[in-house]
mmCIF file of C-alpha atoms and ligand atoms in Angstrom:
data_model
loop_
_atom_site.group_PDB
_atom_site.id
_atom_site.type_symbol
_atom_site.label_atom_id
_atom_site.label_comp_id
_atom_site.label_asym_id
_atom_site.label_seq_id
_atom_site.Cartn_x
_atom_site.Cartn_y
_atom_site.Cartn_z
ATOM 1 C CA MET A 23 -37.915 57.273 49.801
ATOM 2 C CA LYS A 24 -35.223 57.866 47.238
ATOM 3 C CA GLU A 25 -32.723 57.295 49.953
ATOM 4 C CA GLN A 26 -34.430 54.091 50.882
ATOM 5 C CA LEU A 27 -34.324 52.906 47.280
ATOM 6 C CA SER A 28 -30.648 53.833 46.875
ATOM 7 C CA LYS A 29 -29.899 51.977 50.058
ATOM 8 C CA ILE A 30 -31.680 48.921 48.737
ATOM 9 C CA ARG A 31 -29.571 49.113 45.570
ATOM 10 C CA ASP A 32 -26.347 49.413 47.578
ATOM 11 C CA GLU A 33 -27.338 46.500 49.776
ATOM 12 C CA ALA A 34 -28.139 44.433 46.712
ATOM 13 C CA LYS A 35 -24.754 45.334 45.264
ATOM 14 C CA ASN A 36 -22.997 44.211 48.428
ATOM 15 C CA GLU A 37 -24.924 41.012 48.792
ATOM 16 C CA LEU A 38 -24.433 40.118 45.138
ATOM 17 C CA LYS A 39 -20.685 40.396 45.551
ATOM 18 C CA LYS A 40 -20.893 37.562 48.047
ATOM 19 C CA ALA A 41 -23.195 35.403 45.926
ATOM 20 C CA LEU A 42 -20.954 32.639 44.702
ATOM 21 C CA ASP A 43 -23.440 30.249 43.189
ATOM 22 C CA SER A 44 -26.664 30.402 41.271
ATOM 23 C CA ARG A 45 -28.751 29.105 44.145
ATOM 24 C CA ILE A 46 -27.841 32.074 46.366
ATOM 25 C CA LEU A 47 -28.297 34.368 43.394
ATOM 26 C CA GLU A 48 -31.832 33.086 42.923
ATOM 27 C CA GLU A 49 -32.631 33.652 46.604
ATOM 28 C CA LEU A 50 -31.425 37.247 46.288
ATOM 29 C CA ARG A 51 -33.454 37.748 43.135
ATOM 30 C CA VAL A 52 -36.569 36.741 45.031
ATOM 31 C CA LYS A 53 -35.580 38.972 47.912
ATOM 32 C CA TYR A 54 -35.015 42.099 45.786
ATOM 33 C CA LEU A 55 -36.982 41.701 42.592
ATOM 34 C CA GLY A 56 -39.612 39.109 43.460
ATOM 35 C CA LYS A 57 -43.345 39.777 43.720
ATOM 36 C CA LYS A 58 -42.969 40.205 47.452
ATOM 37 C CA GLY A 59 -39.467 41.642 47.204
ATOM 38 C CA VAL A 60 -38.167 44.777 48.824
ATOM 39 C CA VAL A 61 -38.398 46.925 45.695
ATOM 40 C CA LYS A 62 -42.025 45.946 45.190
ATOM 41 C CA GLU A 63 -42.668 46.725 48.818
ATOM 42 C CA VAL A 64 -41.368 50.293 48.440
ATOM 43 C CA LEU A 65 -43.249 50.746 45.203
ATOM 44 C CA GLY A 66 -46.381 49.604 46.982
ATOM 45 C CA LYS A 67 -46.209 52.709 49.051
ATOM 46 C CA LEU A 68 -46.375 54.946 45.974
ATOM 47 C CA GLY A 69 -50.140 55.026 46.202
ATOM 48 C CA GLU A 70 -49.952 56.975 49.384
ATOM 49 C CA MET A 71 -48.070 59.863 47.716
ATOM 50 C CA SER A 72 -49.088 62.960 45.863
ATOM 51 C CA GLU A 73 -49.233 62.709 42.106
ATOM 52 C CA ASP A 74 -46.010 64.694 41.440
ATOM 53 C CA THR A 75 -43.928 62.856 44.023
ATOM 54 C CA ARG A 76 -45.348 59.554 42.776
ATOM 55 C CA LYS A 77 -44.185 60.315 39.237
ATOM 56 C CA GLU A 78 -40.742 61.364 40.359
ATOM 57 C CA ILE A 79 -40.262 58.542 42.812
ATOM 58 C CA GLY A 80 -41.800 56.056 40.351
ATOM 59 C CA ARG A 81 -39.288 57.024 37.671
ATOM 60 C CA PHE A 82 -36.447 56.817 40.174
ATOM 61 C CA ALA A 83 -37.702 53.493 41.472
ATOM 62 C CA ASN A 84 -37.803 52.098 37.938
ATOM 63 C CA GLU A 85 -34.235 53.251 37.335
ATOM 64 C CA ILE A 86 -33.129 51.569 40.537
ATOM 65 C CA LYS A 87 -35.021 48.415 39.559
ATOM 66 C CA ASP A 88 -33.259 48.392 36.166
ATOM 67 C CA GLU A 89 -29.939 48.963 37.883
ATOM 68 C CA ILE A 90 -30.525 46.096 40.259
ATOM 69 C CA GLY A 91 -31.622 43.958 37.283
ATOM 70 C CA LYS A 92 -28.332 44.729 35.562
ATOM 71 C CA LEU A 93 -26.397 43.892 38.722
ATOM 72 C CA PHE A 94 -28.091 40.514 38.770
ATOM 73 C CA GLU A 95 -27.244 39.942 35.123
ATOM 74 C CA GLU A 96 -23.596 40.783 35.772
ATOM 75 C CA ALA A 97 -23.495 38.591 38.849
ATOM 76 C CA SER A 98 -25.006 35.671 36.955
ATOM 77 C CA LEU A 99 -22.475 36.038 34.132
ATOM 78 C CA SER A 100 -19.573 36.189 36.558
ATOM 79 C CA ILE A 101 -20.796 33.057 38.390
ATOM 80 C CA GLU A 102 -21.038 31.257 35.072
ATOM 81 C CA LYS A 103 -17.534 32.394 34.129
ATOM 82 C CA SER A 104 -15.936 31.316 37.390
ATOM 83 C CA LEU A 105 -17.707 27.945 37.164
ATOM 84 C CA LYS A 106 -16.269 27.449 33.690
ATOM 85 C CA GLU A 107 -12.811 28.442 34.848
ATOM 86 C CA ALA A 108 -12.951 26.085 37.824
ATOM 87 C CA LYS A 109 -14.031 23.294 35.506
ATOM 88 C CA LEU A 110 -11.171 24.033 33.129
ATOM 89 C CA ARG A 111 -8.698 24.261 35.974
ATOM 90 C CA SER A 112 -9.737 20.901 37.385
ATOM 91 C CA GLY A 113 -9.573 19.310 33.929
ATOM 92 C CA VAL A 114 -6.176 20.679 32.931
ATOM 93 C CA ALA A 115 -3.847 17.892 31.788
ATOM 94 C CA ASP A 116 -0.664 17.568 33.773
ATOM 95 C CA ILE A 117 1.712 16.773 30.956
ATOM 96 C CA SER A 118 4.415 15.730 33.389
ATOM 97 C CA ILE A 119 2.398 12.656 34.453
ATOM 98 C CA PRO A 120 3.652 9.559 32.557
ATOM 99 C CA GLN A 121 1.015 8.518 30.022
ATOM 100 C CA SER A 122 -0.304 4.994 30.158
ATOM 101 C CA VAL A 123 0.313 3.415 26.755
ATOM 102 C CA PRO A 124 -2.824 1.939 25.182
ATOM 103 C CA PRO A 125 -2.465 -1.649 23.969
ATOM 104 C CA MET A 126 -1.027 -1.527 20.450
ATOM 105 C CA GLY A 127 -1.475 -3.948 17.605
ATOM 106 C CA PHE A 128 1.581 -5.657 16.144
ATOM 107 C CA SER A 129 2.462 -7.524 13.002
ATOM 108 C CA HIS A 130 2.112 -11.283 12.722
ATOM 109 C CA PRO A 131 5.483 -13.109 12.433
ATOM 110 C CA LEU A 132 4.535 -14.255 8.917
ATOM 111 C CA THR A 133 3.907 -10.636 7.958
ATOM 112 C CA LEU A 134 7.261 -9.582 9.415
ATOM 113 C CA VAL A 135 9.164 -12.268 7.512
ATOM 114 C CA THR A 136 7.239 -11.604 4.283
ATOM 115 C CA GLU A 137 7.994 -7.879 4.571
ATOM 116 C CA LYS A 138 11.678 -8.552 5.061
ATOM 117 C CA MET A 139 11.848 -10.914 2.079
ATOM 118 C CA VAL A 140 9.854 -8.542 -0.131
ATOM 119 C CA ASN A 141 12.050 -5.591 0.825
ATOM 120 C CA ILE A 142 15.220 -7.509 -0.020
ATOM 121 C CA PHE A 143 13.933 -8.426 -3.475
ATOM 122 C CA LYS A 144 12.559 -4.938 -4.031
ATOM 123 C CA SER A 145 16.034 -3.562 -3.300
ATOM 124 C CA MET A 146 17.300 -5.802 -6.138
ATOM 125 C CA GLY A 147 14.718 -4.295 -8.482
ATOM 126 C CA TYR A 148 11.980 -6.934 -8.328
ATOM 127 C CA ALA A 149 8.309 -5.968 -8.680
ATOM 128 C CA VAL A 150 5.612 -7.542 -6.505
ATOM 129 C CA GLU A 151 2.878 -9.410 -8.390
ATOM 130 C CA ASP A 152 -0.386 -10.893 -7.234
ATOM 131 C CA GLY A 153 -2.752 -13.528 -8.576
ATOM 132 C CA PRO A 154 -6.094 -15.143 -7.692
ATOM 133 C CA GLU A 155 -6.316 -17.723 -4.916
ATOM 134 C CA LEU A 156 -9.228 -19.315 -6.775
ATOM 135 C CA GLU A 157 -7.159 -20.354 -9.786
ATOM 136 C CA GLU A 158 -7.767 -22.143 -13.068
ATOM 137 C CA GLU A 159 -6.292 -25.614 -13.442
ATOM 138 C CA TYR A 160 -4.693 -24.383 -16.629
ATOM 139 C CA TYR A 161 -2.532 -21.798 -14.799
ATOM 140 C CA ASN A 162 -1.950 -23.919 -11.701
ATOM 141 C CA PHE A 163 -0.867 -27.027 -13.651
ATOM 142 C CA ASP A 164 -1.103 -27.300 -17.444
ATOM 143 C CA ALA A 165 0.728 -24.131 -18.449
ATOM 144 C CA LEU A 166 3.431 -25.024 -15.909
ATOM 145 C CA ASN A 167 4.061 -28.250 -17.796
ATOM 146 C CA ILE A 168 2.155 -30.406 -15.291
ATOM 147 C CA PRO A 169 -0.366 -32.224 -17.520
ATOM 148 C CA PRO A 170 -3.280 -34.184 -15.951
ATOM 149 C CA TYR A 171 -1.488 -37.552 -15.926
ATOM 150 C CA HIS A 172 1.764 -36.105 -14.521
ATOM 151 C CA PRO A 173 2.804 -37.661 -11.189
ATOM 152 C CA ALA A 174 3.840 -34.218 -9.875
ATOM 153 C CA ARG A 175 0.149 -33.429 -9.770
ATOM 154 C CA ASP A 176 -0.233 -36.012 -7.008
ATOM 155 C CA ASP A 177 2.015 -33.951 -4.733
ATOM 156 C CA HIS A 178 -0.469 -31.145 -4.961
ATOM 157 C CA ASP A 179 -3.498 -32.658 -3.301
ATOM 158 C CA SER A 180 -5.919 -29.953 -4.305
ATOM 159 C CA PHE A 181 -9.182 -28.373 -3.285
ATOM 160 C CA TYR A 182 -11.103 -28.595 -6.570
ATOM 161 C CA MET A 183 -13.952 -26.171 -6.910
ATOM 162 C CA GLY A 184 -15.442 -27.462 -10.172
ATOM 163 C CA LYS A 185 -15.554 -25.866 -13.617
ATOM 164 C CA GLY A 186 -11.792 -26.213 -13.989
ATOM 165 C CA LYS A 187 -11.100 -24.150 -10.898
ATOM 166 C CA LEU A 188 -9.233 -24.951 -7.709
ATOM 167 C CA LEU A 189 -7.642 -23.179 -4.762
ATOM 168 C CA ARG A 190 -4.107 -22.613 -6.017
ATOM 169 C CA THR A 191 -1.649 -25.144 -4.663
ATOM 170 C CA HIS A 192 1.371 -22.871 -5.151
ATOM 171 C CA THR A 193 2.222 -19.348 -6.269
ATOM 172 C CA SER A 194 3.784 -20.602 -9.533
ATOM 173 C CA PRO A 195 0.610 -19.925 -11.617
ATOM 174 C CA VAL A 196 1.373 -16.224 -11.208
ATOM 175 C CA GLN A 197 4.529 -16.848 -13.276
ATOM 176 C CA ILE A 198 2.245 -17.796 -16.179
ATOM 177 C CA ARG A 199 -0.175 -14.922 -15.640
ATOM 178 C CA THR A 200 2.714 -12.439 -15.586
ATOM 179 C CA MET A 201 4.560 -13.856 -18.588
ATOM 180 C CA LYS A 202 1.325 -13.850 -20.609
ATOM 181 C CA ASN A 203 0.576 -10.232 -19.716
ATOM 182 C CA LYS A 204 3.967 -8.543 -19.645
ATOM 183 C CA LYS A 205 6.933 -8.545 -21.956
ATOM 184 C CA PRO A 206 10.418 -9.501 -20.732
ATOM 185 C CA PRO A 207 12.698 -8.372 -19.192
ATOM 186 C CA LEU A 208 10.779 -9.380 -16.052
ATOM 187 C CA ALA A 209 11.803 -9.669 -12.418
ATOM 188 C CA ILE A 210 8.930 -10.416 -10.064
ATOM 189 C CA ILE A 211 8.178 -11.894 -6.698
ATOM 190 C CA VAL A 212 4.775 -13.206 -5.625
ATOM 191 C CA PRO A 213 4.039 -13.565 -1.937
ATOM 192 C CA GLY A 214 0.678 -15.255 -1.473
ATOM 193 C CA ARG A 215 -1.598 -17.780 0.124
ATOM 194 C CA CYS A 216 -1.826 -21.359 -1.128
ATOM 195 C CA TYR A 217 -3.963 -24.388 -0.290
ATOM 196 C CA ARG A 218 -3.471 -28.157 -0.284
ATOM 197 C CA ARG A 219 -5.582 -30.984 1.075
ATOM 198 C CA ASP A 220 -2.949 -31.826 3.656
ATOM 199 C CA ALA A 221 -3.754 -33.012 7.146
ATOM 200 C CA SER A 222 -2.496 -30.564 9.755
ATOM 201 C CA ASP A 223 0.666 -31.544 11.580
ATOM 202 C CA ALA A 224 3.805 -29.823 12.836
ATOM 203 C CA THR A 225 5.024 -29.110 9.286
ATOM 204 C CA HIS A 226 1.821 -29.204 7.192
ATOM 205 C CA SER A 227 -1.228 -27.043 7.044
ATOM 206 C CA PRO A 228 -4.106 -26.994 4.517
ATOM 207 C CA THR A 229 -3.305 -23.326 3.965
ATOM 208 C CA PHE A 230 0.118 -21.750 3.933
ATOM 209 C CA TYR A 231 2.085 -18.981 2.272
ATOM 210 C CA GLN A 232 4.643 -19.125 -0.478
ATOM 211 C CA MET A 233 6.867 -16.638 -2.192
ATOM 212 C CA GLU A 234 7.563 -17.170 -5.851
ATOM 213 C CA GLY A 235 10.298 -15.481 -7.834
ATOM 214 C CA LEU A 236 10.699 -15.219 -11.599
ATOM 215 C CA VAL A 237 13.251 -13.466 -13.773
ATOM 216 C CA VAL A 238 13.115 -13.560 -17.563
ATOM 217 C CA ASP A 239 15.631 -11.816 -19.784
ATOM 218 C CA LYS A 240 18.082 -12.418 -22.596
ATOM 219 C CA GLY A 241 21.167 -14.417 -21.656
ATOM 220 C CA LEU A 242 20.269 -15.472 -18.121
ATOM 221 C CA SER A 243 22.113 -18.522 -16.823
ATOM 222 C CA PHE A 244 22.173 -20.706 -13.733
ATOM 223 C CA ALA A 245 24.953 -18.419 -12.416
ATOM 224 C CA ASP A 246 22.410 -15.575 -12.220
ATOM 225 C CA LEU A 247 20.070 -17.787 -10.230
ATOM 226 C CA LYS A 248 22.856 -18.802 -7.884
ATOM 227 C CA GLY A 249 24.184 -15.260 -7.402
ATOM 228 C CA THR A 250 20.711 -13.878 -6.752
ATOM 229 C CA LEU A 251 19.801 -16.491 -4.169
ATOM 230 C CA LEU A 252 23.173 -16.249 -2.434
ATOM 231 C CA LEU A 253 22.736 -12.489 -2.108
ATOM 232 C CA TRP A 254 19.180 -12.984 -0.831
ATOM 233 C CA ALA A 255 20.353 -15.551 1.760
ATOM 234 C CA LYS A 256 23.072 -13.208 3.032
ATOM 235 C CA MET A 257 20.674 -10.281 3.297
ATOM 236 C CA MET A 258 18.055 -12.447 4.962
ATOM 237 C CA PHE A 259 20.158 -14.440 7.433
ATOM 238 C CA GLY A 260 23.468 -12.575 7.681
ATOM 239 C CA GLU A 261 26.696 -12.042 5.743
ATOM 240 C CA LYS A 262 28.236 -15.371 6.800
ATOM 241 C CA THR A 263 25.414 -17.421 5.288
ATOM 242 C CA ASN A 264 26.222 -19.732 2.401
ATOM 243 C CA ILE A 265 23.968 -21.692 0.068
ATOM 244 C CA ARG A 266 23.944 -25.244 -1.260
ATOM 245 C CA LEU A 267 22.232 -26.290 -4.490
ATOM 246 C CA ARG A 268 21.338 -29.932 -5.146
ATOM 247 C CA PRO A 269 19.639 -31.413 -8.176
ATOM 248 C CA ASP A 270 15.881 -31.743 -7.891
ATOM 249 C CA PHE A 271 12.944 -32.039 -10.236
ATOM 250 C CA PHE A 272 10.113 -29.668 -11.066
ATOM 251 C CA PRO A 273 8.222 -29.861 -14.365
ATOM 252 C CA PHE A 274 8.387 -26.081 -14.846
ATOM 253 C CA THR A 275 12.157 -25.727 -14.411
ATOM 254 C CA GLU A 276 15.006 -27.481 -16.182
ATOM 255 C CA PRO A 277 17.463 -27.995 -14.646
ATOM 256 C CA SER A 278 15.880 -27.812 -11.191
ATOM 257 C CA ALA A 279 17.498 -27.576 -7.805
ATOM 258 C CA GLU A 280 16.762 -27.557 -4.131
ATOM 259 C CA LEU A 281 18.394 -24.741 -2.216
ATOM 260 C CA ALA A 282 19.587 -25.005 1.369
ATOM 261 C CA VAL A 283 21.240 -22.309 3.497
ATOM 262 C CA THR A 284 23.812 -22.776 6.223
ATOM 263 C CA CYS A 285 21.847 -23.052 9.441
ATOM 264 C CA PRO A 286 21.028 -19.489 10.576
ATOM 265 C CA VAL A 287 20.720 -20.758 14.146
ATOM 266 C CA CYS A 288 23.904 -22.812 14.790
ATOM 267 C CA HIS A 289 25.951 -21.663 11.760
ATOM 268 C CA GLY A 290 27.340 -25.124 11.107
ATOM 269 C CA PRO A 291 27.923 -27.509 14.022
ATOM 270 C CA GLY A 292 24.336 -28.725 13.978
ATOM 271 C CA CYS A 293 21.273 -28.049 16.101
ATOM 272 C CA GLY A 294 17.587 -28.925 16.371
ATOM 273 C CA VAL A 295 16.568 -26.478 13.642
ATOM 274 C CA CYS A 296 18.918 -27.987 10.990
ATOM 275 C CA LYS A 297 18.406 -31.515 12.373
ATOM 276 C CA HIS A 298 22.134 -31.601 13.101
ATOM 277 C CA THR A 299 23.114 -31.296 9.439
ATOM 278 C CA GLY A 300 24.223 -27.640 9.442
ATOM 279 C CA TRP A 301 21.914 -26.995 6.447
ATOM 280 C CA VAL A 302 18.313 -25.888 6.187
ATOM 281 C CA GLU A 303 16.391 -26.662 2.978
ATOM 282 C CA LEU A 304 14.353 -23.672 2.005
ATOM 283 C CA MET A 305 13.173 -23.665 -1.588
ATOM 284 C CA GLY A 306 12.905 -25.170 -5.021
ATOM 285 C CA CYS A 307 14.395 -23.337 -7.969
ATOM 286 C CA GLY A 308 15.725 -23.739 -11.478
ATOM 287 C CA MET A 309 15.928 -22.390 -15.011
ATOM 288 C CA VAL A 310 12.460 -21.811 -16.443
ATOM 289 C CA ASN A 311 11.604 -24.766 -18.663
ATOM 290 C CA PRO A 312 11.583 -23.563 -22.324
ATOM 291 C CA VAL A 313 8.202 -25.314 -22.677
ATOM 292 C CA VAL A 314 6.790 -22.932 -20.066
ATOM 293 C CA LEU A 315 8.240 -19.876 -21.815
ATOM 294 C CA GLU A 316 6.690 -21.035 -25.096
ATOM 295 C CA ASN A 317 3.331 -21.685 -23.361
ATOM 296 C CA CYS A 318 3.371 -17.986 -22.523
ATOM 297 C CA GLY A 319 4.343 -16.835 -26.010
ATOM 298 C CA ILE A 320 7.961 -16.058 -25.107
ATOM 299 C CA ASP A 321 10.601 -17.149 -27.625
ATOM 300 C CA SER A 322 12.804 -19.609 -25.720
ATOM 301 C CA GLU A 323 15.541 -19.209 -28.344
ATOM 302 C CA VAL A 324 15.865 -15.542 -27.395
ATOM 303 C CA TYR A 325 14.923 -15.480 -23.728
ATOM 304 C CA SER A 326 15.781 -17.574 -20.718
ATOM 305 C CA GLY A 327 14.700 -17.285 -17.126
ATOM 306 C CA PHE A 328 15.099 -18.580 -13.625
ATOM 307 C CA ALA A 329 12.506 -19.158 -10.951
ATOM 308 C CA PHE A 330 12.284 -20.073 -7.320
ATOM 309 C CA GLY A 331 9.573 -20.779 -4.784
ATOM 310 C CA MET A 332 9.661 -21.110 -1.035
ATOM 311 C CA GLY A 333 7.355 -21.593 1.898
ATOM 312 C CA ILE A 334 7.156 -18.450 4.010
ATOM 313 C CA GLU A 335 6.240 -20.424 7.143
ATOM 314 C CA ARG A 336 9.368 -22.506 6.677
ATOM 315 C CA VAL A 337 11.534 -19.376 6.611
ATOM 316 C CA ALA A 338 9.686 -17.900 9.607
ATOM 317 C CA MET A 339 10.088 -21.140 11.554
ATOM 318 C CA VAL A 340 13.840 -20.990 11.001
ATOM 319 C CA VAL A 341 14.127 -17.270 11.733
ATOM 320 C CA TYR A 342 12.074 -17.413 14.928
ATOM 321 C CA GLY A 343 12.790 -20.967 16.039
ATOM 322 C CA ILE A 344 9.098 -21.921 15.874
ATOM 323 C CA LYS A 345 8.752 -25.697 15.842
ATOM 324 C CA ASP A 346 5.122 -26.159 14.815
ATOM 325 C CA ILE A 347 3.519 -24.539 11.757
ATOM 326 C CA ARG A 348 0.116 -24.576 13.497
ATOM 327 C CA PHE A 349 1.305 -21.913 15.932
ATOM 328 C CA PHE A 350 1.058 -19.403 13.077
ATOM 329 C CA TYR A 351 -2.674 -19.899 12.688
ATOM 330 C CA GLU A 352 -3.817 -20.430 16.259
ATOM 331 C CA ASN A 353 -3.565 -16.715 17.050
ATOM 332 C CA ASP A 354 -2.449 -17.283 20.604
ATOM 333 C CA LEU A 355 -1.421 -13.810 21.734
ATOM 334 C CA ARG A 356 1.135 -15.211 24.154
ATOM 335 C CA LEU A 357 3.085 -16.423 21.123
ATOM 336 C CA LEU A 358 2.280 -13.642 18.676
ATOM 337 C CA GLU A 359 3.170 -10.823 21.068
ATOM 338 C CA GLN A 360 6.780 -11.954 21.169
ATOM 339 C CA PHE A 361 7.589 -10.831 17.662
ATOM 340 C CA VAL A 362 8.495 -7.234 17.064
ATOM 341 C CA LYS A 363 10.237 -5.645 14.159
HETATM 342 N N1 DAH B 26 5.912 -24.481 -6.879
HETATM 343 C C1 DAH B 26 6.800 -25.361 -6.165
HETATM 344 C C2 DAH B 26 6.073 -26.019 -5.016
HETATM 345 O O1 DAH B 26 5.099 -25.499 -4.560
HETATM 346 C C3 DAH B 26 7.998 -24.623 -5.653
HETATM 347 C C4 DAH B 26 8.885 -24.150 -6.731
HETATM 348 C C5 DAH B 26 9.942 -24.959 -7.147
HETATM 349 C C6 DAH B 26 8.677 -22.942 -7.366
HETATM 350 C C7 DAH B 26 10.786 -24.563 -8.152
HETATM 351 C C8 DAH B 26 9.522 -22.529 -8.386
HETATM 352 C C9 DAH B 26 10.575 -23.350 -8.767
HETATM 353 O O2 DAH B 26 9.375 -21.361 -9.019
HETATM 354 O O3 DAH B 26 11.412 -22.945 -9.757
HETATM 355 O O4 DAH B 26 6.480 -27.039 -4.568
#
């Protein structure tokens, strides 16, 4: 009987070696260790034996049963392991296969141009300032020397919000906020969103972006304004670029000027972008009106300043040859995807 049991164990061992999945393993478990399995069958014959032999064989049979149990445990672990390995093997990344690039976001052309302008001024030592888009009339107009009856106010057809507030019509109010809060010397730029009740067309939009600049220090003259803006134009559009300053009027600067740059597209002979003049008008500028300095508590006998303000869309339209300002806000990916750093 012992022999028979040992044989059963050896057979189980052999068969388990060939069991490659858990279904076969389960079949074998039933065959060997189940209620009607071969081990049980042998044990069933114990009753026919003498007491001593029964004890001896019983002990042996239990050992064999435990052994077979262990064999099953081992076999089940090894099946599990090889399944895991196969899974890993099939899932291994082949790093030599070219990766498909997921669609990436990109910066809006207005963002790209703003970043370039900001970086140029930062490299000259300017700080970036910010102000509220929901502005007080006082900062947007009065403190900038544009009193209620002033005709310049008509140019700024405004979104009034009541209680002396409006959506700012330009970034110039941030000049006032900065001069009231910080002591000169000051050199700031203010990129930001503005609003005017303008009907949308190729060159107008009820919302647009401007970049303001302000420098206040002792002994500043128009030459500083000119030198600064010439350097900016060269850094922005290329070394060959030149600037032209013509008299203009703004209540917050005196004298005031309008700045044009040599056409960055045709560089002189004339093209669609410069309307065949060779020049592109880009911004208003001037020496800060002493009245404005005094409105901010700055002694105009001691300090002087210069300021400038430009439309960011205008610059972007020139840089990228975009003919309609509305393209910037329509978010048509076919257009927007064309602009990379
Ligand atoms: N704020 C003016 C506008 O929106 C632009 C401007 C002109 C700003 C002259 C300035 C400046 O700082 O000096 O039309």
